[in-house]
Amino acid sequence: MGTSTNNNDSSNDIPCSYIPVPDSLDAAGAMAEPRRQVKGLLVILCGLLVLFLLVAFNGSYRGSNNAHEQASLAAALTSIVDEKSTSSETVPSSSTWSRGVSAGVSEKSNWLFSSNNGEMYPWNNSMLSWQRTAFHFQPEKNWMNDPNGPLYYKGWYHFFYQYNPNAAVWGDIVWGHAISRDLIHWQHLPLAMVADQWYDKNGVWTGSATILPNGKIIMLYTGSTNESVQVQNLAYPADPSDPLLIDWVKYPSNPVLFPPPGIGATDFRDPTTAWLTSEGKWRITIGSKLNKTGIALVYDTLDFKTYEQIEGFLRAVPTTGMWECVDFFPVSKEVENGLNTSVNGAGVKHVMKVSLDDDRHDYYSIGSYDEKNVKFIPDDVDNDVGVGLRYDYGVFYASKTFFDDSKRRRVLWGWIGESDAEYADVAKGWASLQGIPRTVTLDTKTGSNLIQWPVEEVESLRLRSDEFKDLKAKPGSVVPIDVGTATQLDIVAEFEIEKEELEKATSESNVDYYSCESSGGAAHRGALGPFGLLVLADDGLSEYTPVYFYVIKGSDGNLKTSFCSDQSRSSVASDVVKKTFGSLVPVLEGEKFSVRILVDHSIVESFAQGGRTTVTSRVYPTRAIYGAARLFFFNNATAASVTASLKVWQMNSAFIRPYNPDQTN
Ligand code: DQQ
């Protein structure tokens, strides 16, 4: 596995997971001769100019708060971003070929840039090797997508996942399997289920686990048949006394469910974990669509072998399209504990999550579950299933929760795809990872959103830390945060805007909402933002990824805060997706602006206001890598000064390797 303690970065002592890729990319059959890149040269020149400015003003500027210096840096930052934001990427707008669709599911690989008119960046071995993460779950090689059937059993966390054993692109899907004692360090086990039956010949697709009160494990999954019909199948451990659950048996009378009348043969997939009805039956839901209306079909069963379809839908929402990977679970209104999936009652709200095939985002809705009428009723129709709140406003899809009985918590897994070109993934030999598992609870302060937070076990990877108190950034300035190499970090930061400026700020005319997607990213300046951190930045600021807050005073006089991540300057390479994304985040009376950021090579996971809004980015820098990666605090507001206090930990690598019976942890 790629988590050896081989460190290519001489400037620090953190073990990394770099896997060498073939020296000759041509030999890997993946990349052609790069085109000459005028834009790249321009960026290099700008970078040199910034470097020159830095050296001219002060040979050693670290930690300085000199206003002149900061203004120069900020000017460079703004002009570079402005220049970049006007340039256009050479991206093919559509593809005539789709691997997924031909197999009965939507496209899953990132085929962007794979056609001839895409501009290819001359990636080299060390750039590509750097992208492999150090403490996120990844298979040793090849393609991975959705989390499947996560569960806790006899002292082990089990993680199954959609896996292509043959290539770094979607296809030939089987179930990979890994085990862990702590959700952080993993051991790879043999494939749990392969496509060896007519009813899953075209793929062993997504499914969920149910643990019965007697401890028995039930696995339901979608099979894509030899004729690409989506059916539901039952599987169970061959030997329940084996805590590693290595062997799985497929029920001999599979499939247990076919698409019902009126439902398309390729619109019937991803069964949920089952929950108990008050009548003692088990109930599941399965995603589908009717024309453009996303729907969740419901079935009751006593034995998981025969099912009764319940009339109507758990929920149906027009215009949302196919619902993949539906998840349905209770959260407590009273305690922080997670709840078993079957819990219902007065102290409980229900969460319904769908993965929208049409836009590849995971949407959730909070509401109540009317057991008698078999309906989910959202608290707020503006935040109905598939139209309002999202788990994550960046790259995060096909997620699934499970109830971890050992720690009485609900844990969320999410598939984090790539934002680079498929040919680069083929050259690396791997694609996709899983986000750090997150605990999910109801935000009892707002009552209207969930709180997601990295599982506490990730803190066991924290190494040395640096603390910075009350750093001040004047309007339009950048302050270096000296933590040394900044490729594996856990950052906790708080920001405060000058009180006076907050009070003085006037309503921005006709603006009630700052959209991260369409407001020009971190280069666009307002009175009260943007401000935040530049992660994966190089010293010359030729590459950086701003994770930031943007505050506006709405026409009603109230402050509204957006939390965003801007990829437009994350890499000088042109063949990666460079969107800006994010959303509003509630900041309550008396709260500071706060963020936690996990940086792990090509992934940046950010949690604002204790986890009310989260944004995950994939970034592919070419210069801000290894020992050259740095961290900065920036304030690009026009009026307000911002104060920041931070604690930054260097993060160790997780130990993710093939199963070894001698290693029990
Ligand atoms: N991935 C699986 C499907 C599911 C989709 C196929 C979501 O079961 O709908 O790999 O990413």
XYZ file of C-alpha atoms and ligand atoms in Angstrom:
676
model
C 0.000 0.000 0.000
C 1.098 3.545 -0.565
C 1.467 4.567 3.013
C 5.067 3.679 3.544
C 7.056 6.097 5.629
C 9.144 7.145 2.687
C 9.455 10.917 2.800
C 10.437 12.808 -0.319
C 10.439 16.117 1.491
C 13.774 16.747 3.095
C 12.559 19.741 5.080
C 10.341 17.930 7.542
C 10.053 14.602 9.203
C 6.473 13.638 8.476
C 6.059 10.254 6.869
C 4.241 10.475 3.559
C 2.489 8.173 1.173
C 4.072 9.040 -2.113
C 3.880 6.336 -4.705
C 6.181 6.751 -7.664
C 4.411 6.835 -11.007
C 6.139 5.704 -14.188
C 8.987 8.047 -15.128
C 7.836 8.241 -18.682
C 4.241 9.287 -18.883
C 4.301 8.402 -22.541
C 5.283 4.921 -21.513
C 2.190 4.859 -19.320
C 0.275 5.511 -22.482
C -1.404 8.454 -20.955
C 0.025 11.783 -22.016
C 1.037 13.349 -25.261
C 3.629 16.068 -25.822
C 2.400 19.133 -23.912
C 1.439 22.236 -25.771
C 3.317 25.432 -25.211
C 1.534 27.407 -22.528
C 1.681 31.147 -22.840
C -0.611 31.554 -19.867
C 1.751 29.427 -17.780
C 4.651 31.712 -18.671
C 2.657 34.755 -17.710
C 1.936 33.217 -14.354
C 5.612 32.353 -13.825
C 6.544 35.961 -14.585
C 3.931 37.216 -12.132
C 5.280 34.791 -9.551
C 8.809 36.075 -10.082
C 7.586 39.630 -9.758
C 5.948 38.837 -6.439
C 9.105 37.085 -5.271
C 11.137 40.133 -6.250
C 8.764 42.372 -4.290
C 9.082 40.168 -1.254
C 12.853 40.180 -1.343
C 13.042 43.912 -2.081
C 10.883 44.898 0.865
C 12.369 42.603 3.420
C 14.529 39.542 3.120
C 12.737 37.877 5.971
C 9.085 38.874 6.138
C 7.670 35.961 8.108
C 5.164 36.947 10.751
C 5.586 40.621 9.927
C 2.649 42.946 10.096
C 4.221 45.767 8.166
C 1.383 47.528 6.374
C 3.400 48.433 3.310
C 4.542 44.880 2.776
C 1.078 43.494 3.283
C -0.457 45.923 0.835
C 2.111 44.971 -1.817
C 1.419 41.298 -1.355
C -2.281 41.862 -1.451
C -1.994 43.922 -4.609
C -0.050 41.099 -6.201
C -2.676 38.631 -4.993
C -5.539 40.662 -6.409
C -3.929 41.379 -9.731
C -2.902 37.776 -10.242
C -6.367 36.538 -9.402
C -7.983 39.177 -11.607
C -5.759 38.265 -14.511
C -6.561 34.616 -14.022
C -10.267 35.006 -13.577
C -10.590 36.598 -17.002
C -8.774 33.751 -18.714
C -10.799 30.839 -19.999
C -10.018 27.165 -19.613
C -9.888 25.021 -22.711
C -12.424 22.461 -21.612
C -14.450 20.310 -23.925
C -18.077 21.178 -23.275
C -19.431 17.710 -23.829
C -18.354 14.217 -24.583
C -19.814 11.927 -27.155
C -18.747 8.935 -25.153
C -19.722 7.936 -21.643
C -18.530 4.786 -19.961
C -21.170 4.990 -17.219
C -24.240 5.566 -19.344
C -23.471 2.629 -21.579
C -23.379 0.464 -18.437
C -26.718 1.681 -17.093
C -25.587 4.403 -14.691
C -24.489 8.001 -15.167
C -20.887 8.851 -15.959
C -18.743 8.429 -12.863
C -15.225 9.107 -14.099
C -14.078 12.643 -14.742
C -13.665 12.499 -18.478
C -13.211 16.262 -18.721
C -10.216 17.278 -20.785
C -9.892 13.834 -22.266
C -10.750 14.870 -25.779
C -8.157 16.200 -28.209
C -9.027 19.840 -27.835
C -8.255 19.758 -24.104
C -5.029 21.503 -23.159
C -2.643 19.148 -21.362
C -0.286 20.318 -18.655
C 3.155 18.642 -18.634
C 2.689 16.821 -15.334
C 5.820 15.119 -14.121
C 6.380 12.194 -11.838
C 6.997 14.160 -8.655
C 3.951 16.414 -9.126
C 1.651 13.444 -9.648
C 3.203 11.432 -6.827
C 2.654 14.313 -4.403
C -1.099 14.200 -5.024
C -1.593 10.892 -3.231
C -3.031 11.553 0.206
C -1.453 10.511 3.481
C -4.313 10.158 5.948
C -7.403 9.662 3.800
C -8.689 6.223 2.889
C -7.652 5.078 -0.564
C -7.229 1.631 -2.092
C -3.672 0.687 -3.028
C -4.403 1.434 -6.672
C -7.132 1.904 -9.286
C -10.588 3.436 -9.136
C -12.895 3.782 -6.123
C -16.293 5.432 -5.745
C -19.232 5.111 -3.322
C -18.909 3.948 0.284
C -20.900 0.743 0.754
C -22.336 -1.039 3.798
C -20.173 0.615 6.483
C -20.594 -1.091 9.844
C -18.995 -1.866 13.175
C -18.695 -5.533 14.101
C -16.884 -7.364 16.898
C -14.331 -4.592 17.470
C -13.689 -3.708 13.824
C -14.957 -0.979 11.558
C -15.702 -2.423 8.141
C -15.606 -0.305 5.051
C -16.768 -1.617 1.684
C -16.568 0.477 -1.436
C -17.235 0.561 -5.164
C -13.979 -0.506 -6.756
C -12.574 -1.182 -10.206
C -9.784 -3.758 -9.732
C -8.636 -3.313 -13.328
C -8.134 0.406 -13.959
C -8.101 3.949 -12.569
C -11.438 4.745 -14.233
C -15.021 3.719 -13.407
C -16.034 0.256 -14.654
C -15.957 -3.482 -13.757
C -17.343 -2.572 -10.352
C -16.910 -4.953 -7.388
C -16.844 -4.436 -3.617
C -13.498 -3.552 -2.057
C -13.187 -4.199 1.677
C -11.006 -2.781 4.452
C -11.032 -2.951 8.243
C -9.941 -0.600 10.965
C -9.945 -0.298 14.738
C -10.312 3.477 14.650
C -11.601 4.656 11.234
C -8.140 6.102 10.471
C -5.624 3.257 10.094
C -6.826 0.591 7.659
C -5.988 -2.874 6.471
C -7.061 -4.013 3.013
C -8.845 -7.344 2.834
C -9.667 -9.431 -0.242
C -12.555 -8.207 -2.398
C -15.812 -8.862 -0.547
C -18.048 -9.445 -3.585
C -17.227 -9.769 -7.260
C -19.421 -9.766 -10.371
C -19.846 -13.529 -10.656
C -23.627 -13.959 -11.061
C -26.008 -13.116 -13.905
C -27.749 -10.665 -11.571
C -24.590 -8.627 -10.893
C -22.540 -9.486 -13.991
C -22.472 -5.855 -15.056
C -21.479 -4.623 -11.608
C -21.838 -5.178 -7.870
C -23.217 -1.744 -7.137
C -24.011 0.243 -4.063
C -25.644 -1.200 -0.985
C -26.134 -0.898 2.758
C -25.813 -3.031 5.857
C -28.421 -3.684 8.510
C -27.448 -5.219 11.836
C -30.376 -7.087 13.308
C -31.029 -7.056 17.084
C -29.571 -10.586 17.295
C -26.291 -9.319 15.771
C -26.879 -10.867 12.351
C -25.654 -8.828 9.384
C -27.814 -8.310 6.320
C -26.307 -6.746 3.207
C -28.564 -5.479 0.430
C -26.970 -4.230 -2.767
C -27.852 -3.339 -6.327
C -26.739 -5.686 -9.057
C -26.581 -4.580 -12.645
C -27.591 -7.749 -14.475
C -26.101 -9.256 -17.627
C -28.734 -7.155 -19.428
C -28.038 -4.018 -17.379
C -31.261 -4.227 -15.395
C -30.936 -2.890 -11.875
C -32.063 -5.435 -9.269
C -31.625 -5.727 -5.512
C -29.699 -8.604 -4.002
C -29.179 -10.061 -0.563
C -25.823 -11.156 0.860
C -24.556 -12.145 4.305
C -21.301 -13.155 6.000
C -20.326 -16.779 5.398
C -18.974 -17.036 8.925
C -20.559 -14.646 11.444
C -17.962 -15.674 14.038
C -15.214 -14.143 11.875
C -14.766 -10.554 13.079
C -13.062 -9.728 9.773
C -16.089 -10.840 7.736
C -13.823 -11.996 4.941
C -16.213 -14.294 3.065
C -19.639 -13.283 1.815
C -22.468 -15.454 0.550
C -24.936 -14.280 -2.043
C -28.453 -15.513 -1.354
C -29.125 -18.373 -3.807
C -32.562 -17.017 -4.794
C -31.311 -13.547 -5.728
C -32.494 -11.110 -6.963
C -34.885 -10.269 -4.178
C -36.332 -7.235 -5.982
C -36.835 -6.262 -9.622
C -37.808 -2.788 -10.861
C -41.570 -2.503 -10.192
C -44.046 -1.668 -12.979
C -43.609 1.894 -14.217
C -39.997 2.160 -13.067
C -37.202 2.144 -15.645
C -34.899 -0.879 -15.707
C -31.917 1.409 -15.038
C -33.661 3.655 -12.480
C -33.809 1.394 -9.454
C -30.795 1.348 -7.202
C -28.961 1.693 -3.902
C -31.075 0.138 -1.075
C -30.758 1.802 2.329
C -30.098 0.360 5.744
C -33.398 -1.079 7.013
C -35.292 0.305 9.992
C -37.962 -1.346 12.118
C -41.617 -0.371 11.877
C -43.757 -0.416 15.013
C -45.382 -3.537 13.571
C -42.020 -5.288 13.708
C -41.349 -5.285 9.973
C -38.152 -4.067 8.343
C -38.489 -1.126 5.986
C -36.105 0.051 3.285
C -36.140 2.755 0.654
C -34.654 2.692 -2.847
C -33.944 5.691 -5.110
C -35.570 6.144 -8.495
C -37.241 8.721 -10.732
C -40.441 9.236 -12.693
C -39.639 11.489 -15.618
C -37.760 14.330 -13.865
C -39.249 13.729 -10.415
C -36.869 12.107 -7.945
C -38.632 9.478 -5.830
C -37.895 7.104 -2.958
C -39.720 3.758 -3.223
C -40.522 1.935 0.011
C -40.600 -1.793 0.783
C -41.408 -3.763 3.913
C -39.995 -7.201 4.673
C -39.848 -9.688 7.492
C -36.982 -11.823 6.255
C -35.138 -9.696 3.620
C -36.029 -12.346 1.059
C -39.588 -11.366 0.167
C -40.836 -7.797 0.094
C -44.065 -5.876 -0.038
C -43.998 -2.600 -1.954
C -45.709 0.214 -0.038
C -47.963 2.394 -2.128
C -46.681 5.902 -2.811
C -43.227 7.261 -2.059
C -41.333 8.188 1.082
C -40.793 11.502 -0.720
C -41.047 12.733 -4.313
C -39.605 16.056 -5.484
C -40.191 17.356 -9.011
C -37.230 18.411 -11.198
C -34.605 16.697 -9.034
C -34.048 13.745 -11.405
C -32.704 10.323 -10.436
C -32.082 9.825 -6.718
C -28.994 7.732 -6.022
C -27.762 6.482 -2.657
C -30.748 7.586 -0.547
C -30.000 7.670 3.188
C -32.649 7.994 5.900
C -31.894 8.248 9.599
C -32.942 9.866 12.883
C -31.014 12.566 14.784
C -31.664 13.533 18.368
C -33.118 16.921 19.294
C -31.875 16.507 22.843
C -28.555 14.702 23.064
C -25.373 14.688 21.031
C -25.413 10.910 20.691
C -26.140 9.343 17.359
C -29.210 7.130 17.122
C -29.872 3.662 15.835
C -31.641 3.856 12.469
C -34.889 2.430 13.895
C -35.373 5.134 16.560
C -38.402 7.397 16.157
C -40.463 9.519 18.538
C -40.815 12.908 20.146
C -37.143 13.649 20.783
C -36.171 12.877 17.216
C -35.939 14.543 13.819
C -35.372 12.610 10.617
C -32.846 13.326 7.908
C -33.349 12.311 4.315
C -30.363 12.521 1.993
C -30.278 11.959 -1.741
C -27.401 12.015 -4.199
C -28.611 13.835 -7.285
C -27.418 12.041 -10.363
C -28.044 15.184 -12.437
C -25.665 17.487 -10.564
C -23.550 15.051 -8.538
C -24.220 16.651 -5.142
C -25.546 15.238 -1.872
C -28.600 17.098 -0.552
C -30.239 16.600 2.803
C -33.470 17.701 4.374
C -34.467 17.763 8.030
C -38.030 16.895 8.933
C -40.259 14.289 10.459
C -41.110 10.744 9.605
C -44.801 9.903 9.526
C -44.588 6.180 10.052
C -48.291 5.518 9.559
C -48.480 7.214 6.183
C -44.922 6.207 5.274
C -43.866 9.751 4.446
C -40.951 12.031 5.146
C -42.184 15.591 5.732
C -39.565 18.337 5.533
C -39.637 21.057 8.203
C -39.113 23.682 5.536
C -40.219 23.127 1.936
C -37.500 25.485 0.710
C -35.102 22.915 2.066
C -36.937 19.892 0.694
C -35.002 16.801 -0.370
C -32.704 17.581 -3.308
C -33.289 21.315 -3.481
C -31.842 22.995 -0.402
C -29.104 22.069 2.005
C -26.081 20.061 1.013
C -23.729 17.985 3.135
C -20.805 19.642 1.413
C -20.591 22.423 -1.141
C -17.491 21.081 -2.851
C -16.604 17.624 -4.110
C -18.562 15.060 -2.067
C -20.985 12.445 -3.372
C -22.829 9.146 -2.888
C -22.381 9.374 0.868
C -23.734 6.992 3.451
C -24.049 7.030 7.246
C -23.970 4.196 9.753
C -24.678 3.993 13.448
C -21.506 3.220 15.379
C -22.823 1.387 18.409
C -19.403 1.331 20.090
C -19.302 5.114 20.411
C -23.019 5.830 20.079
C -22.494 8.119 17.126
C -23.697 8.410 13.535
C -20.789 8.468 11.124
C -20.873 9.762 7.556
C -18.668 8.519 4.727
C -18.498 10.365 1.392
C -16.829 9.678 -1.923
C -14.446 12.465 -2.965
C -13.832 12.256 -6.704
C -11.029 13.765 -8.730
C -11.098 17.223 -10.326
C -8.240 16.537 -12.703
C -8.221 14.886 -16.104
C -8.817 11.197 -16.511
C -5.502 10.769 -18.328
C -3.693 12.125 -15.258
C -5.518 9.586 -13.076
C -4.496 6.813 -15.444
C -0.890 8.019 -15.216
C -1.058 8.038 -11.402
C -2.723 4.632 -11.351
C -5.448 5.687 -8.922
C -8.537 7.847 -8.708
C -10.775 9.043 -5.851
C -10.636 8.851 -2.109
C -12.955 8.937 0.863
C -13.415 11.983 3.049
C -12.388 11.724 6.677
C -15.420 10.073 8.321
C -17.615 12.715 9.975
C -19.954 12.542 12.935
C -23.395 13.893 12.113
C -25.675 15.560 14.649
C -28.529 18.045 14.578
C -27.426 21.625 15.194
C -29.522 22.222 18.291
C -28.636 25.933 18.263
C -30.199 26.619 14.866
C -32.436 23.524 14.706
C -32.325 23.824 10.932
C -29.045 22.285 9.816
C -26.748 19.392 10.633
C -23.325 19.588 12.232
C -20.598 17.516 10.597
C -17.242 17.115 12.267
C -14.208 14.892 11.586
C -14.287 11.837 13.870
C -12.241 12.465 16.995
C -9.789 9.678 16.060
C -8.226 11.856 13.371
C -6.719 13.910 16.186
C -4.473 10.954 17.033
C -2.499 11.889 13.901
C -1.675 15.352 15.215
C 2.074 15.924 15.606
C 3.703 19.191 16.650
C 1.594 22.328 16.645
C 2.186 26.049 16.213
C -0.056 28.636 17.753
C -0.634 32.195 16.517
C -2.594 34.690 18.560
C -4.259 37.904 17.409
C -2.589 38.254 14.033
C -3.877 41.373 12.409
C -4.461 41.827 8.672
C -5.348 45.267 7.384
C -7.705 45.593 4.401
C -5.973 44.113 1.378
C -3.118 42.237 3.028
C -1.529 38.820 3.270
C 0.254 37.520 6.388
C 2.524 34.448 6.185
C 1.838 31.793 8.843
C 5.118 30.094 9.516
C 4.363 26.420 10.102
C 7.055 25.099 7.777
C 5.855 22.623 5.198
C 2.105 22.782 4.855
C 0.937 19.673 2.993
C -0.449 17.636 5.919
C -2.191 19.937 8.358
C -5.051 20.174 10.802
C -5.858 23.884 11.168
C -8.222 25.429 13.685
C -8.733 29.159 13.172
C -10.929 31.977 14.433
C -11.389 35.391 12.861
C -12.846 38.637 14.106
C -13.803 41.676 12.075
C -13.274 45.088 13.696
C -16.493 45.833 15.585
C -16.593 49.414 14.376
C -16.478 48.324 10.745
C -19.230 45.792 11.274
C -21.447 48.491 12.702
C -20.465 51.074 10.107
C -20.986 48.771 7.128
C -23.850 49.781 4.922
C -26.155 47.431 3.067
C -24.691 46.430 -0.265
C -27.127 47.740 -2.818
C -29.360 45.089 -4.323
C -27.174 42.344 -2.868
C -28.757 40.026 -0.389
C -26.551 37.082 -0.985
C -22.932 36.616 -1.902
C -22.673 33.602 -4.166
C -19.335 31.820 -3.872
C -19.821 30.307 -7.341
C -20.433 33.470 -9.284
C -18.925 36.398 -7.397
C -15.369 36.302 -8.682
C -13.778 34.247 -5.916
C -11.296 35.649 -3.387
C -10.275 38.436 -5.765
C -13.645 40.139 -5.518
C -13.490 42.701 -2.710
C -16.258 43.967 -0.482
C -16.252 46.055 2.695
C -16.266 42.988 4.985
C -14.598 40.260 2.972
C -13.184 38.023 1.736
C -10.844 36.980 4.539
C -9.475 33.616 5.576
C -6.524 31.380 4.790
C -4.518 30.579 1.696
C -3.662 26.881 1.848
C -1.291 24.998 -0.453
C 0.345 28.280 -1.449
C 3.897 28.769 -2.600
C 6.065 31.595 -1.292
C 5.623 33.637 -4.460
C 1.840 33.170 -4.398
C 1.828 31.800 -7.895
C -0.452 29.049 -6.594
C -2.802 29.123 -3.627
C -6.277 28.000 -2.558
C -8.234 30.571 -0.528
C -10.655 29.171 2.050
C -12.591 32.211 3.143
C -15.523 34.030 4.679
C -17.360 36.810 2.911
C -19.720 38.943 5.011
C -22.329 41.321 3.657
C -24.939 43.486 5.283
C -28.202 42.549 3.605
C -30.965 44.973 2.687
C -32.668 44.059 5.981
C -29.588 45.324 7.840
C -28.582 41.823 8.961
C -25.152 40.376 8.377
C -24.974 37.318 6.129
C -21.874 35.188 5.895
C -20.792 32.972 3.033
C -18.066 30.361 3.375
C -16.193 29.489 0.207
C -13.199 27.760 -1.335
C -11.682 29.238 -4.486
C -9.717 26.915 -6.750
C -9.126 29.423 -9.559
C -5.483 29.951 -8.547
C -4.853 26.540 -6.979
C -2.643 25.389 -9.839
C -0.946 26.818 -12.883
C -2.046 23.681 -14.722
C -4.940 24.312 -17.062
C -6.322 20.783 -17.208
C -7.900 20.700 -13.749
C -11.317 21.961 -12.616
C -10.920 25.340 -10.919
C -14.324 26.316 -9.620
C -15.136 28.435 -6.592
C -17.769 26.912 -4.374
C -19.379 27.279 -0.958
C -22.570 28.488 0.675
C -24.102 30.564 3.430
C -23.144 29.667 6.959
C -25.115 30.688 10.069
C -22.960 32.790 12.436
C -24.896 33.271 15.652
C -24.818 36.206 18.068
C -21.554 36.234 20.002
C -19.815 33.735 17.722
C -16.516 34.427 15.995
C -15.955 33.260 12.423
C -14.378 29.850 12.846
C -13.001 27.172 10.573
C -11.277 23.824 10.765
C -9.314 22.747 7.711
C -7.751 19.368 7.021
C -5.098 19.666 4.326
C -3.811 16.370 2.960
C -1.922 16.859 -0.300
C -4.584 17.112 -3.046
C -7.585 17.315 -0.687
C -8.679 20.274 1.440
C -11.655 19.604 3.731
C -13.061 22.688 5.448
C -15.651 22.922 8.228
C -17.064 26.352 9.074
C -18.762 27.358 12.340
C -18.183 24.035 14.032
C -19.360 22.053 10.999
C -22.549 23.900 9.940
C -21.233 24.338 6.408
C -18.530 22.196 4.867
C -16.572 22.505 1.624
C -14.220 19.880 0.210
C -11.828 20.717 -2.617
C -9.462 18.697 -4.726
C -6.470 20.751 -5.803
C -3.470 19.916 -7.958
C -0.701 22.475 -7.462
C 2.518 22.162 -9.417
C 4.743 24.444 -7.292
C 3.094 24.627 -3.865
C 4.020 20.995 -3.203
C 6.403 19.094 -0.886
C 8.577 21.530 1.069
C 7.369 24.501 -0.978
C 3.786 24.393 0.329
C 2.969 27.267 2.691
C 0.090 28.743 4.662
C -1.029 32.417 4.694
C -3.705 34.491 6.402
C -5.310 36.987 4.032
C -7.779 39.809 4.212
C -8.986 41.118 0.889
C -11.767 43.277 2.366
C -11.723 46.949 1.428
C -12.805 48.429 4.750
C -12.347 46.121 7.704
C -9.250 44.876 9.458
C -9.432 41.249 10.534
C -7.793 39.536 13.505
C -6.980 35.824 13.405
C -5.933 33.274 16.008
C -4.861 29.848 14.815
C -3.546 26.538 15.997
C -1.945 24.415 13.311
C -0.881 20.811 13.702
C 1.373 18.900 11.353
C -0.382 15.614 10.619
C 1.140 12.178 10.605
C 0.291 9.693 7.874
C -2.253 6.986 8.537
C -1.106 3.391 8.321
C -3.095 1.940 5.414
C -1.736 -1.364 4.222
C -2.653 -4.939 3.252
C -4.041 -7.076 6.042
C -1.457 -8.624 8.282
C -2.752 -11.138 10.853
C 0.105 -10.213 13.210
C -1.001 -6.611 13.440
C -4.070 -6.267 15.575
C -4.308 -2.477 15.431
N -22.596 4.404 -7.965
C -23.011 3.043 -8.104
C -24.497 3.084 -8.188
C -24.819 4.389 -7.590
C -23.741 5.262 -8.070
C -22.322 2.470 -9.310
C -23.574 6.536 -7.310
O -25.096 2.024 -7.469
O -26.101 4.843 -7.965
O -20.924 2.485 -9.140
O -22.305 7.094 -7.506
